[in-house]
PDB file of C-alpha atoms in Angstrom:
ATOM      1  CA  UNK A   1      22.136 -23.548 -15.299  1.00  0.00           C
ATOM      2  CA  UNK A   2      19.868 -21.554 -17.493  1.00  0.00           C
ATOM      3  CA  UNK A   3      18.023 -18.133 -16.935  1.00  0.00           C
ATOM      4  CA  UNK A   4      14.508 -18.799 -16.269  1.00  0.00           C
ATOM      5  CA  UNK A   5      12.128 -17.730 -19.502  1.00  0.00           C
ATOM      6  CA  UNK A   6      11.046 -14.066 -19.300  1.00  0.00           C
ATOM      7  CA  UNK A   7       7.531 -13.678 -18.388  1.00  0.00           C
ATOM      8  CA  UNK A   8       5.259 -13.129 -21.169  1.00  0.00           C
ATOM      9  CA  UNK A   9       4.918  -9.028 -21.092  1.00  0.00           C
ATOM     10  CA  UNK A  10       1.026  -7.939 -21.709  1.00  0.00           C
ATOM     11  CA  UNK A  11       0.509 -10.832 -18.796  1.00  0.00           C
ATOM     12  CA  UNK A  12       3.158  -8.462 -15.815  1.00  0.00           C
ATOM     13  CA  UNK A  13       1.845  -4.987 -17.580  1.00  0.00           C
ATOM     14  CA  UNK A  14      -1.890  -6.128 -16.743  1.00  0.00           C
ATOM     15  CA  UNK A  15      -0.605  -7.558 -13.178  1.00  0.00           C
ATOM     16  CA  UNK A  16       1.380  -4.141 -12.651  1.00  0.00           C
ATOM     17  CA  UNK A  17      -1.615  -1.598 -13.603  1.00  0.00           C
ATOM     18  CA  UNK A  18      -3.947  -3.982 -11.445  1.00  0.00           C
ATOM     19  CA  UNK A  19      -2.066  -3.570  -8.628  1.00  0.00           C
ATOM     20  CA  UNK A  20      -3.361  -1.770  -5.842  1.00  0.00           C
ATOM     21  CA  UNK A  21      -1.339   1.526  -5.769  1.00  0.00           C
ATOM     22  CA  UNK A  22      -2.739   2.859  -2.197  1.00  0.00           C
ATOM     23  CA  UNK A  23      -0.741   3.042   0.830  1.00  0.00           C
ATOM     24  CA  UNK A  24       2.329   2.428  -1.225  1.00  0.00           C
ATOM     25  CA  UNK A  25       5.579   5.265  -1.427  1.00  0.00           C
ATOM     26  CA  UNK A  26       6.569   6.219  -5.224  1.00  0.00           C
ATOM     27  CA  UNK A  27       9.883   4.111  -4.003  1.00  0.00           C
ATOM     28  CA  UNK A  28       7.548   1.001  -4.065  1.00  0.00           C
ATOM     29  CA  UNK A  29       5.978   1.582  -6.871  1.00  0.00           C
ATOM     30  CA  UNK A  30       9.156   2.044  -9.100  1.00  0.00           C
ATOM     31  CA  UNK A  31      10.550  -1.173  -7.856  1.00  0.00           C
ATOM     32  CA  UNK A  32       7.192  -3.380  -7.967  1.00  0.00           C
ATOM     33  CA  UNK A  33       7.744  -1.742 -12.048  1.00  0.00           C
ATOM     34  CA  UNK A  34      11.057  -2.665 -11.952  1.00  0.00           C
ATOM     35  CA  UNK A  35      11.052  -6.293 -10.961  1.00  0.00           C
ATOM     36  CA  UNK A  36       8.237  -6.885 -13.184  1.00  0.00           C
ATOM     37  CA  UNK A  37      10.260  -5.240 -16.308  1.00  0.00           C
ATOM     38  CA  UNK A  38      13.271  -7.297 -14.876  1.00  0.00           C
ATOM     39  CA  UNK A  39      10.783 -10.626 -15.296  1.00  0.00           C
ATOM     40  CA  UNK A  40       9.349  -9.675 -18.851  1.00  0.00           C
ATOM     41  CA  UNK A  41      12.278  -8.740 -21.070  1.00  0.00           C
ATOM     42  CA  UNK A  42      14.345 -11.164 -22.484  1.00  0.00           C
ATOM     43  CA  UNK A  43      18.474 -10.081 -22.354  1.00  0.00           C
ATOM     44  CA  UNK A  44      17.621  -7.200 -19.798  1.00  0.00           C
ATOM     45  CA  UNK A  45      21.055  -7.567 -16.649  1.00  0.00           C
ATOM     46  CA  UNK A  46      19.551  -4.336 -15.191  1.00  0.00           C
ATOM     47  CA  UNK A  47      16.931  -1.622 -15.173  1.00  0.00           C
ATOM     48  CA  UNK A  48      16.202   1.391 -13.439  1.00  0.00           C
ATOM     49  CA  UNK A  49      13.631   4.354 -12.792  1.00  0.00           C
ATOM     50  CA  UNK A  50      14.565   7.433 -12.114  1.00  0.00           C
ATOM     51  CA  UNK A  51      12.072  10.219 -10.950  1.00  0.00           C
ATOM     52  CA  UNK A  52      12.124  13.816 -11.273  1.00  0.00           C
ATOM     53  CA  UNK A  53      10.755  16.051  -8.581  1.00  0.00           C
ATOM     54  CA  UNK A  54      10.915  20.245  -9.082  1.00  0.00           C
ATOM     55  CA  UNK A  55      13.435  19.925 -11.877  1.00  0.00           C
ATOM     56  CA  UNK A  56      15.623  17.137  -9.492  1.00  0.00           C
ATOM     57  CA  UNK A  57      16.428  13.956 -11.023  1.00  0.00           C
ATOM     58  CA  UNK A  58      16.943  10.905  -8.009  1.00  0.00           C
ATOM     59  CA  UNK A  59      17.360   7.066  -8.752  1.00  0.00           C
ATOM     60  CA  UNK A  60      13.315   5.678  -7.472  1.00  0.00           C
ATOM     61  CA  UNK A  61      14.419   1.581  -7.746  1.00  0.00           C
ATOM     62  CA  UNK A  62      16.794  -0.386  -9.838  1.00  0.00           C
ATOM     63  CA  UNK A  63      16.969  -4.447 -10.551  1.00  0.00           C
ATOM     64  CA  UNK A  64      20.710  -5.257 -11.415  1.00  0.00           C
ATOM     65  CA  UNK A  65      24.319  -4.801  -9.489  1.00  0.00           C
ATOM     66  CA  UNK A  66      25.181  -2.182 -12.734  1.00  0.00           C
ATOM     67  CA  UNK A  67      21.597  -0.685 -12.862  1.00  0.00           C
ATOM     68  CA  UNK A  68      22.478   1.700  -9.471  1.00  0.00           C
ATOM     69  CA  UNK A  69      25.818   2.816 -10.828  1.00  0.00           C
ATOM     70  CA  UNK A  70      25.300   3.319 -14.220  1.00  0.00           C
ATOM     71  CA  UNK A  71      22.386   5.224 -13.235  1.00  0.00           C
ATOM     72  CA  UNK A  72      24.567   6.861 -10.965  1.00  0.00           C
ATOM     73  CA  UNK A  73      27.250   7.893 -13.459  1.00  0.00           C
ATOM     74  CA  UNK A  74      24.475   9.369 -16.059  1.00  0.00           C
ATOM     75  CA  UNK A  75      23.535  11.241 -12.971  1.00  0.00           C
ATOM     76  CA  UNK A  76      26.548  12.586 -11.826  1.00  0.00           C
ATOM     77  CA  UNK A  77      27.779  13.001 -16.109  1.00  0.00           C
ATOM     78  CA  UNK A  78      25.216  15.379 -16.936  1.00  0.00           C
ATOM     79  CA  UNK A  79      23.627  15.949 -20.085  1.00  0.00           C
ATOM     80  CA  UNK A  80      22.994  12.577 -21.814  1.00  0.00           C
ATOM     81  CA  UNK A  81      20.251  10.251 -22.671  1.00  0.00           C
ATOM     82  CA  UNK A  82      19.493   8.979 -18.992  1.00  0.00           C
ATOM     83  CA  UNK A  83      18.575  13.019 -18.350  1.00  0.00           C
ATOM     84  CA  UNK A  84      17.294  13.418 -21.513  1.00  0.00           C
ATOM     85  CA  UNK A  85      14.734  10.767 -21.308  1.00  0.00           C
ATOM     86  CA  UNK A  86      13.995  11.459 -17.673  1.00  0.00           C
ATOM     87  CA  UNK A  87      12.897  14.729 -18.341  1.00  0.00           C
ATOM     88  CA  UNK A  88      11.320  14.724 -21.761  1.00  0.00           C
ATOM     89  CA  UNK A  89       9.608  11.572 -20.920  1.00  0.00           C
ATOM     90  CA  UNK A  90      10.500  10.113 -24.234  1.00  0.00           C
ATOM     91  CA  UNK A  91      12.484   7.006 -25.085  1.00  0.00           C
ATOM     92  CA  UNK A  92      16.112   7.878 -26.201  1.00  0.00           C
ATOM     93  CA  UNK A  93      17.653   5.632 -29.040  1.00  0.00           C
ATOM     94  CA  UNK A  94      21.662   4.836 -28.070  1.00  0.00           C
ATOM     95  CA  UNK A  95      23.480   2.931 -30.742  1.00  0.00           C
ATOM     96  CA  UNK A  96      26.211   2.329 -28.206  1.00  0.00           C
ATOM     97  CA  UNK A  97      26.935   2.572 -24.412  1.00  0.00           C
ATOM     98  CA  UNK A  98      30.308   3.831 -23.110  1.00  0.00           C
TER      99      UNK A  98
END
């Protein structure tokens, strides 16, 4: 059985933006964003959302078995692309994952 076709990213983003967020926790909003990304990005095996609050970084949501493990390892390892993206708010290009 083949994987389902990815959803249209633009439609997924519109749906996500139009979702009422009142009464939802940060974790619930992050989980919705991660699920939306997983549905609309072809070839993605896992996604995670990190949150930086008061200088502390933590995983807020993940999709895929390896995403949580990889995020925890990245946070434990210290400076690197995950923390750089989380603290700068910018995209970080990585040629290889080790």
